[in-house]
PDB file of C-alpha atoms in Angstrom:
ATOM      1  CA  ILE X   1      54.737  96.560  98.668  1.00 53.00           C
ATOM      2  CA  LEU X   2      52.022  95.111  96.404  1.00 61.00           C
ATOM      3  CA  ASN X   3      51.242  97.681  94.587  1.00 86.00           C
ATOM      4  CA  VAL X   4      52.793 101.386  92.300  1.00 92.00           C
ATOM      5  CA  GLU X   5      52.794 103.543  95.209  1.00 95.00           C
ATOM      6  CA  GLN X   6      54.669 107.766  94.634  1.00 96.00           C
ATOM      7  CA  SER X   7      54.975 110.047  97.561  1.00 96.00           C
ATOM      8  CA  PRO X   8      54.451 112.640  98.500  1.00 97.00           C
ATOM      9  CA  GLN X   9      51.007 113.139  96.639  1.00 95.00           C
ATOM     10  CA  SER X  10      51.770 116.976  96.371  1.00 96.00           C
ATOM     11  CA  LEU X  11      54.211 119.379  96.839  1.00 95.00           C
ATOM     12  CA  HIS X  12      55.192 122.836  96.111  1.00 97.00           C
ATOM     13  CA  VAL X  13      57.910 124.330  95.867  1.00 97.00           C
ATOM     14  CA  GLN X  14      60.237 127.911  94.784  1.00 97.00           C
ATOM     15  CA  GLU X  15      60.311 128.437  91.710  1.00 97.00           C
ATOM     16  CA  GLY X  16      64.982 127.700  91.763  1.00 97.00           C
ATOM     17  CA  ASP X  17      64.344 125.028  94.327  1.00 97.00           C
ATOM     18  CA  SER X  18      65.408 121.604  93.332  1.00 97.00           C
ATOM     19  CA  THR X  19      62.668 118.674  94.143  1.00 97.00           C
ATOM     20  CA  ASN X  20      62.893 114.873  94.102  1.00 96.00           C
ATOM     21  CA  PHE X  21      59.629 112.430  94.445  1.00 94.00           C
ATOM     22  CA  THR X  22      59.703 109.145  95.214  1.00 97.00           C
ATOM     23  CA  CYS X  23      58.104 105.542  92.616  1.00 97.00           C
ATOM     24  CA  SER X  24      57.870 102.748  95.137  1.00 96.00           C
ATOM     25  CA  PHE X  25      57.358  99.537  93.385  1.00 94.00           C
ATOM     26  CA  PRO X  26      56.839  95.294  93.353  1.00 89.00           C
ATOM     27  CA  SER X  27      60.556  93.977  93.410  1.00 87.00           C
ATOM     28  CA  SER X  28      59.139  90.502  91.898  1.00 85.00           C
ATOM     29  CA  ASN X  29      58.878  90.114  88.792  1.00 81.00           C
ATOM     30  CA  PHE X  30      59.837  93.667  87.585  1.00 88.00           C
ATOM     31  CA  TYR X  31      60.532  93.870  83.490  1.00 90.00           C
ATOM     32  CA  ALA X  32      60.563  97.997  83.842  1.00 93.00           C
ATOM     33  CA  LEU X  33      59.419 101.100  85.060  1.00 95.00           C
ATOM     34  CA  HIS X  34      58.227 104.017  83.100  1.00 96.00           C
ATOM     35  CA  TRP X  35      58.252 108.245  83.945  1.00 97.00           C
ATOM     36  CA  TYR X  36      55.427 109.913  83.011  1.00 97.00           C
ATOM     37  CA  ARG X  37      54.908 113.584  82.984  1.00 97.00           C
ATOM     38  CA  TRP X  38      51.295 115.085  82.366  1.00 95.00           C
ATOM     39  CA  GLU X  39      50.386 118.426  82.194  1.00 94.00           C
ATOM     40  CA  THR X  40      46.710 119.720  83.019  1.00 89.00           C
ATOM     41  CA  ALA X  41      44.388 119.523  80.665  1.00 86.00           C
ATOM     42  CA  LYS X  42      46.928 117.515  78.300  1.00 90.00           C
ATOM     43  CA  SER X  43      48.028 113.666  77.606  1.00 90.00           C
ATOM     44  CA  PRO X  44      50.704 111.575  79.779  1.00 93.00           C
ATOM     45  CA  GLU X  45      54.249 111.920  77.835  1.00 95.00           C
ATOM     46  CA  ALA X  46      56.985 109.775  78.699  1.00 95.00           C
ATOM     47  CA  LEU X  47      59.832 110.913  80.550  1.00 97.00           C
ATOM     48  CA  PHE X  48      61.693 107.771  80.806  1.00 96.00           C
ATOM     49  CA  VAL X  49      62.009 104.556  80.573  1.00 95.00           C
ATOM     50  CA  MET X  50      63.561 102.097  82.974  1.00 95.00           C
ATOM     51  CA  THR X  51      65.311  98.545  83.363  1.00 92.00           C
ATOM     52  CA  LEU X  52      68.125  97.793  85.158  1.00 92.00           C
ATOM     53  CA  ASN X  53      69.419  98.030  88.683  1.00 93.00           C
ATOM     54  CA  GLY X  54      71.335 100.878  89.127  1.00 93.00           C
ATOM     55  CA  ASP X  55      69.868 102.977  85.996  1.00 93.00           C
ATOM     56  CA  GLU X  56      70.399 106.664  85.814  1.00 96.00           C
ATOM     57  CA  LYS X  57      68.472 108.155  83.043  1.00 96.00           C
ATOM     58  CA  LYS X  58      68.621 112.390  82.483  1.00 97.00           C
ATOM     59  CA  LYS X  59      66.897 114.829  81.036  1.00 95.00           C
ATOM     60  CA  GLY X  60      67.603 118.271  80.747  1.00 96.00           C
ATOM     61  CA  ARG X  61      66.800 119.727  84.575  1.00 97.00           C
ATOM     62  CA  ILE X  62      64.982 116.236  85.505  1.00 97.00           C
ATOM     63  CA  SER X  63      67.068 112.691  86.232  1.00 98.00           C
ATOM     64  CA  ALA X  64      65.945 109.097  87.491  1.00 98.00           C
ATOM     65  CA  THR X  65      67.623 106.803  89.076  1.00 98.00           C
ATOM     66  CA  LEU X  66      66.059 103.081  89.585  1.00 97.00           C
ATOM     67  CA  ASN X  67      66.790 100.100  92.352  1.00 97.00           C
ATOM     68  CA  THR X  68      65.608  97.215  92.091  1.00 95.00           C
ATOM     69  CA  LYS X  69      66.513  94.724  94.574  1.00 94.00           C
ATOM     70  CA  GLU X  70      64.404  97.061  96.572  1.00 94.00           C
ATOM     71  CA  GLY X  71      61.902  98.754  94.715  1.00 94.00           C
ATOM     72  CA  TYR X  72      61.765 102.345  93.867  1.00 96.00           C
ATOM     73  CA  SER X  73      62.697 104.871  91.466  1.00 97.00           C
ATOM     74  CA  TYR X  74      63.814 108.757  92.606  1.00 98.00           C
ATOM     75  CA  LEU X  75      62.443 111.522  90.169  1.00 98.00           C
ATOM     76  CA  TYR X  76      64.460 114.912  90.664  1.00 98.00           C
ATOM     77  CA  ILE X  77      63.872 118.210  88.597  1.00 98.00           C
ATOM     78  CA  LYS X  78      66.993 120.910  89.622  1.00 97.00           C
ATOM     79  CA  GLY X  79      66.263 124.089  89.864  1.00 97.00           C
ATOM     80  CA  SER X  80      61.848 123.524  89.524  1.00 97.00           C
ATOM     81  CA  GLN X  81      60.400 126.419  87.033  1.00 97.00           C
ATOM     82  CA  PRO X  82      57.037 126.638  86.474  1.00 96.00           C
ATOM     83  CA  GLU X  83      56.367 124.827  83.374  1.00 95.00           C
ATOM     84  CA  ASP X  84      58.111 122.452  85.363  1.00 97.00           C
ATOM     85  CA  SER X  85      54.207 122.161  87.244  1.00 97.00           C
ATOM     86  CA  ALA X  86      52.562 118.729  86.192  1.00 97.00           C
ATOM     87  CA  THR X  87      51.774 115.255  87.390  1.00 96.00           C
ATOM     88  CA  TYR X  88      54.508 112.871  87.649  1.00 97.00           C
ATOM     89  CA  LEU X  89      53.702 109.466  87.141  1.00 97.00           C
ATOM     90  CA  CYS X  90      54.939 106.272  87.590  1.00 96.00           C
ATOM     91  CA  ALA X  91      54.296 102.658  85.596  1.00 94.00           C
ATOM     92  CA  SER X  92      55.784  99.399  87.525  1.00 93.00           C
ATOM     93  CA  LEU X  93      55.883  96.641  84.562  1.00 89.00           C
ATOM     94  CA  GLY X  94      56.361  92.975  86.315  1.00 81.00           C
ATOM     95  CA  GLY X  95      55.339  89.944  83.371  1.00 69.00           C
ATOM     96  CA  TYR X  96      53.425  90.295  80.424  1.00 67.00           C
ATOM     97  CA  GLN X  97      51.254  92.953  79.392  1.00 67.00           C
ATOM     98  CA  LYS X  98      50.945  93.667  83.851  1.00 75.00           C
ATOM     99  CA  VAL X  99      51.273  97.317  84.598  1.00 83.00           C
ATOM    100  CA  THR X 100      50.790  99.039  87.299  1.00 89.00           C
ATOM    101  CA  PHE X 101      49.898 102.661  87.112  1.00 92.00           C
ATOM    102  CA  GLY X 102      50.739 104.817  90.159  1.00 93.00           C
ATOM    103  CA  ILE X 103      48.295 108.040  90.856  1.00 94.00           C
ATOM    104  CA  GLY X 104      51.023 110.692  90.801  1.00 95.00           C
ATOM    105  CA  THR X 105      53.001 113.343  92.535  1.00 97.00           C
ATOM    106  CA  LYS X 106      51.788 117.027  91.613  1.00 97.00           C
ATOM    107  CA  LEU X 107      54.133 119.946  91.639  1.00 97.00           C
ATOM    108  CA  GLN X 108      53.259 123.145  91.668  1.00 97.00           C
ATOM    109  CA  VAL X 109      55.904 125.461  90.842  1.00 97.00           C
ATOM    110  CA  ILE X 110      55.301 128.880  92.307  1.00 96.00           C
ATOM    111  CA  PRO X 111      57.247 131.904  90.777  1.00 95.00           C
TER     112      PRO X 111
ATOM    113  CA  ASN U   1      52.657 112.211  62.372  1.00 62.00           C
ATOM    114  CA  ALA U   2      49.050 112.773  64.218  1.00 74.00           C
ATOM    115  CA  GLY U   3      50.727 110.238  66.855  1.00 93.00           C
ATOM    116  CA  VAL U   4      47.248 108.420  68.718  1.00 96.00           C
ATOM    117  CA  THR U   5      44.376 110.026  67.921  1.00 95.00           C
ATOM    118  CA  GLN U   6      41.183 109.849  70.554  1.00 96.00           C
ATOM    119  CA  THR U   7      37.516 110.886  68.885  1.00 95.00           C
ATOM    120  CA  PRO U   8      35.332 112.738  70.811  1.00 96.00           C
ATOM    121  CA  LYS U   9      36.877 114.269  73.316  1.00 95.00           C
ATOM    122  CA  PHE U  10      34.326 114.920  75.105  1.00 96.00           C
ATOM    123  CA  ARG U  11      29.910 112.871  75.300  1.00 96.00           C
ATOM    124  CA  ILE U  12      27.251 112.512  77.529  1.00 97.00           C
ATOM    125  CA  LEU U  13      25.916 108.991  77.175  1.00 96.00           C
ATOM    126  CA  LYS U  14      22.237 107.890  79.116  1.00 97.00           C
ATOM    127  CA  ILE U  15      21.984 104.900  80.917  1.00 97.00           C
ATOM    128  CA  GLY U  16      21.707 101.918  78.541  1.00 96.00           C
ATOM    129  CA  GLN U  17      23.266 103.807  75.704  1.00 97.00           C
ATOM    130  CA  SER U  18      26.067 102.288  73.726  1.00 96.00           C
ATOM    131  CA  MET U  19      28.543 103.969  72.005  1.00 96.00           C
ATOM    132  CA  THR U  20      32.592 103.775  70.314  1.00 97.00           C
ATOM    133  CA  LEU U  21      35.120 105.517  71.778  1.00 98.00           C
ATOM    134  CA  GLN U  22      37.838 105.287  67.957  1.00 97.00           C
ATOM    135  CA  CYS U  23      41.926 105.352  68.887  1.00 98.00           C
ATOM    136  CA  ALA U  24      44.072 105.292  65.687  1.00 97.00           C
ATOM    137  CA  GLN U  25      47.835 105.800  65.508  1.00 97.00           C
ATOM    138  CA  ASP U  26      49.945 106.529  62.310  1.00 95.00           C
ATOM    139  CA  MET U  27      53.664 105.075  64.067  1.00 95.00           C
ATOM    140  CA  ASN U  28      52.522 101.357  63.239  1.00 94.00           C
ATOM    141  CA  HIS U  29      52.520 100.088  66.661  1.00 95.00           C
ATOM    142  CA  ASN U  30      51.621  97.088  66.998  1.00 93.00           C
ATOM    143  CA  TYR U  31      50.919  97.261  71.251  1.00 94.00           C
ATOM    144  CA  MET U  32      48.470  99.369  71.854  1.00 95.00           C
ATOM    145  CA  TYR U  33      45.994  99.828  75.131  1.00 95.00           C
ATOM    146  CA  TRP U  34      42.854 101.278  77.115  1.00 97.00           C
ATOM    147  CA  TYR U  35      42.925 102.423  80.602  1.00 96.00           C
ATOM    148  CA  ARG U  36      39.999 104.991  82.127  1.00 96.00           C
ATOM    149  CA  GLN U  37      41.248 107.582  85.007  1.00 93.00           C
ATOM    150  CA  ASP U  38      39.822 108.018  87.884  1.00 92.00           C
ATOM    151  CA  PRO U  39      39.755 110.323  91.130  1.00 85.00           C
ATOM    152  CA  GLY U  40      42.528 109.042  93.648  1.00 83.00           C
ATOM    153  CA  MET U  41      43.400 106.315  90.984  1.00 86.00           C
ATOM    154  CA  GLY U  42      45.516 105.365  88.972  1.00 86.00           C
ATOM    155  CA  LEU U  43      45.506 104.206  85.553  1.00 92.00           C
ATOM    156  CA  LYS U  44      43.545 100.788  85.006  1.00 93.00           C
ATOM    157  CA  LEU U  45      43.322  98.903  82.277  1.00 93.00           C
ATOM    158  CA  ILE U  46      40.927  98.173  80.063  1.00 96.00           C
ATOM    159  CA  TYR U  47      41.797  95.546  77.428  1.00 95.00           C
ATOM    160  CA  TYR U  48      45.189  95.417  75.516  1.00 94.00           C
ATOM    161  CA  SER U  49      46.266  93.939  71.756  1.00 95.00           C
ATOM    162  CA  VAL U  50      49.255  92.996  70.746  1.00 93.00           C
ATOM    163  CA  GLY U  51      48.540  93.584  67.250  1.00 94.00           C
ATOM    164  CA  ALA U  52      46.153  93.451  64.824  1.00 95.00           C
ATOM    165  CA  GLY U  53      43.051  90.308  65.027  1.00 95.00           C
ATOM    166  CA  ILE U  54      44.751  89.808  68.778  1.00 95.00           C
ATOM    167  CA  THR U  55      43.065  91.317  71.704  1.00 96.00           C
ATOM    168  CA  ASP U  56      43.036  90.893  75.324  1.00 94.00           C
ATOM    169  CA  LYS U  57      41.822  91.720  78.914  1.00 94.00           C
ATOM    170  CA  GLY U  58      43.079  93.948  81.814  1.00 92.00           C
ATOM    171  CA  GLU U  59      42.474  94.901  85.238  1.00 90.00           C
ATOM    172  CA  VAL U  60      39.176  96.018  84.417  1.00 94.00           C
ATOM    173  CA  PRO U  61      37.364  94.710  80.690  1.00 96.00           C
ATOM    174  CA  ASN U  62      33.816  94.442  82.331  1.00 96.00           C
ATOM    175  CA  GLY U  63      31.090  96.414  80.787  1.00 96.00           C
ATOM    176  CA  TYR U  64      33.774  96.845  77.054  1.00 97.00           C
ATOM    177  CA  ASN U  65      34.596  95.244  74.285  1.00 97.00           C
ATOM    178  CA  VAL U  66      37.392  95.784  72.033  1.00 97.00           C
ATOM    179  CA  SER U  67      38.129  94.828  68.362  1.00 96.00           C
ATOM    180  CA  ARG U  68      41.425  95.332  66.489  1.00 97.00           C
ATOM    181  CA  SER U  69      41.289  94.788  62.840  1.00 97.00           C
ATOM    182  CA  THR U  70      43.986  96.970  61.399  1.00 97.00           C
ATOM    183  CA  THR U  71      46.856  98.053  63.499  1.00 96.00           C
ATOM    184  CA  GLU U  72      46.427 101.149  62.662  1.00 97.00           C
ATOM    185  CA  ASP U  73      43.295 101.581  64.734  1.00 97.00           C
ATOM    186  CA  PHE U  74      42.049 100.202  68.553  1.00 98.00           C
ATOM    187  CA  PRO U  75      38.154 101.383  69.573  1.00 98.00           C
ATOM    188  CA  LEU U  76      36.756 100.634  72.602  1.00 98.00           C
ATOM    189  CA  ARG U  77      33.276  99.120  72.507  1.00 97.00           C
ATOM    190  CA  LEU U  78      30.330 100.720  75.584  1.00 96.00           C
ATOM    191  CA  GLU U  79      27.295  99.086  76.042  1.00 90.00           C
ATOM    192  CA  LEU U  80      25.146  99.006  77.357  1.00 93.00           C
ATOM    193  CA  ALA U  81      26.304 102.628  79.586  1.00 95.00           C
ATOM    194  CA  ALA U  82      26.112 102.720  83.305  1.00 96.00           C
ATOM    195  CA  PRO U  83      27.096 105.444  85.423  1.00 96.00           C
ATOM    196  CA  SER U  84      30.378 103.208  86.811  1.00 96.00           C
ATOM    197  CA  GLN U  85      31.040 104.069  83.307  1.00 97.00           C
ATOM    198  CA  THR U  86      31.876 107.483  84.344  1.00 97.00           C
ATOM    199  CA  SER U  87      35.559 107.958  83.928  1.00 96.00           C
ATOM    200  CA  VAL U  88      38.184 110.488  81.042  1.00 95.00           C
ATOM    201  CA  TYR U  89      39.685 107.581  78.926  1.00 97.00           C
ATOM    202  CA  PHE U  90      42.679 107.690  77.706  1.00 97.00           C
ATOM    203  CA  CYS U  91      43.905 105.320  74.271  1.00 97.00           C
ATOM    204  CA  ALA U  92      48.069 104.197  74.246  1.00 96.00           C
ATOM    205  CA  SER U  93      50.756 102.809  71.726  1.00 95.00           C
ATOM    206  CA  SER U  94      54.087 101.573  72.687  1.00 93.00           C
ATOM    207  CA  TYR U  95      56.611  99.868  69.644  1.00 89.00           C
ATOM    208  CA  SER U  96      57.356  97.483  72.418  1.00 82.00           C
ATOM    209  CA  GLN U  97      55.853  96.033  75.312  1.00 75.00           C
ATOM    210  CA  GLY U  98      57.555  97.788  78.257  1.00 77.00           C
ATOM    211  CA  ASN U  99      60.731  99.472  76.898  1.00 81.00           C
ATOM    212  CA  TYR U 100      59.752 101.350  74.728  1.00 86.00           C
ATOM    213  CA  GLY U 101      57.009 104.583  76.735  1.00 91.00           C
ATOM    214  CA  TYR U 102      53.652 104.809  76.290  1.00 94.00           C
ATOM    215  CA  THR U 103      52.580 107.002  73.022  1.00 95.00           C
ATOM    216  CA  PHE U 104      49.267 108.760  75.148  1.00 96.00           C
ATOM    217  CA  GLY U 105      45.502 109.974  73.009  1.00 96.00           C
ATOM    218  CA  SER U 106      44.497 113.161  74.112  1.00 94.00           C
ATOM    219  CA  GLY U 107      41.470 111.002  76.352  1.00 95.00           C
ATOM    220  CA  THR U 108      37.919 111.302  76.601  1.00 96.00           C
ATOM    221  CA  ARG U 109      35.594 112.158  79.346  1.00 95.00           C
ATOM    222  CA  LEU U 110      32.510 110.651  79.398  1.00 97.00           C
ATOM    223  CA  THR U 111      29.847 110.435  82.086  1.00 96.00           C
ATOM    224  CA  VAL U 112      26.989 108.459  81.557  1.00 96.00           C
ATOM    225  CA  VAL U 113      23.894 110.309  83.637  1.00 96.00           C
TER     226      VAL U 113
END
């Protein structure tokens, strides 16, 4: 993996469903992995900062895991709500100020 | 606590014109960044600063200049605007290089015609 790749690019889920998406990043020179939530017409808001292999972070119904050896992170949303509708961005930090953002996963939760 | 304040929110420039996008933060963050967002692309780093008086190029610096005379302010200057600079610009700041998330401004939508 040379760039940060996020999948899927978009998805629609029903309210109450749980969902997850993936961020793949270069595993060499890894420093940190950020997840952001970006609502339409607003600016990205930091969700998690993860640095250690095996890290798990949780904020309410949202959680994330990190595997630095294979270069991926998963974001999970349990019991999706309409207010979870947003684009979820990940960013990989590898080396001094070398930050690469993915293009995001756009989530639409249908009431 | 205002966070990161960007002005203006929208601007239309004619080709060849110049302008400055303003960015100010009140969190005493040393690290500040300018990104641009183009459709279907991830945020691209234009310039960054690790403290007052220190700036450096990011991934896409051509056509832009920055200065950092104070900790609070990090303006981005566009000289001789070109249609390729049509984009949404975000300023961000952080407490440290990567162990803390970035705080983003609300963005400036710039159109060059």
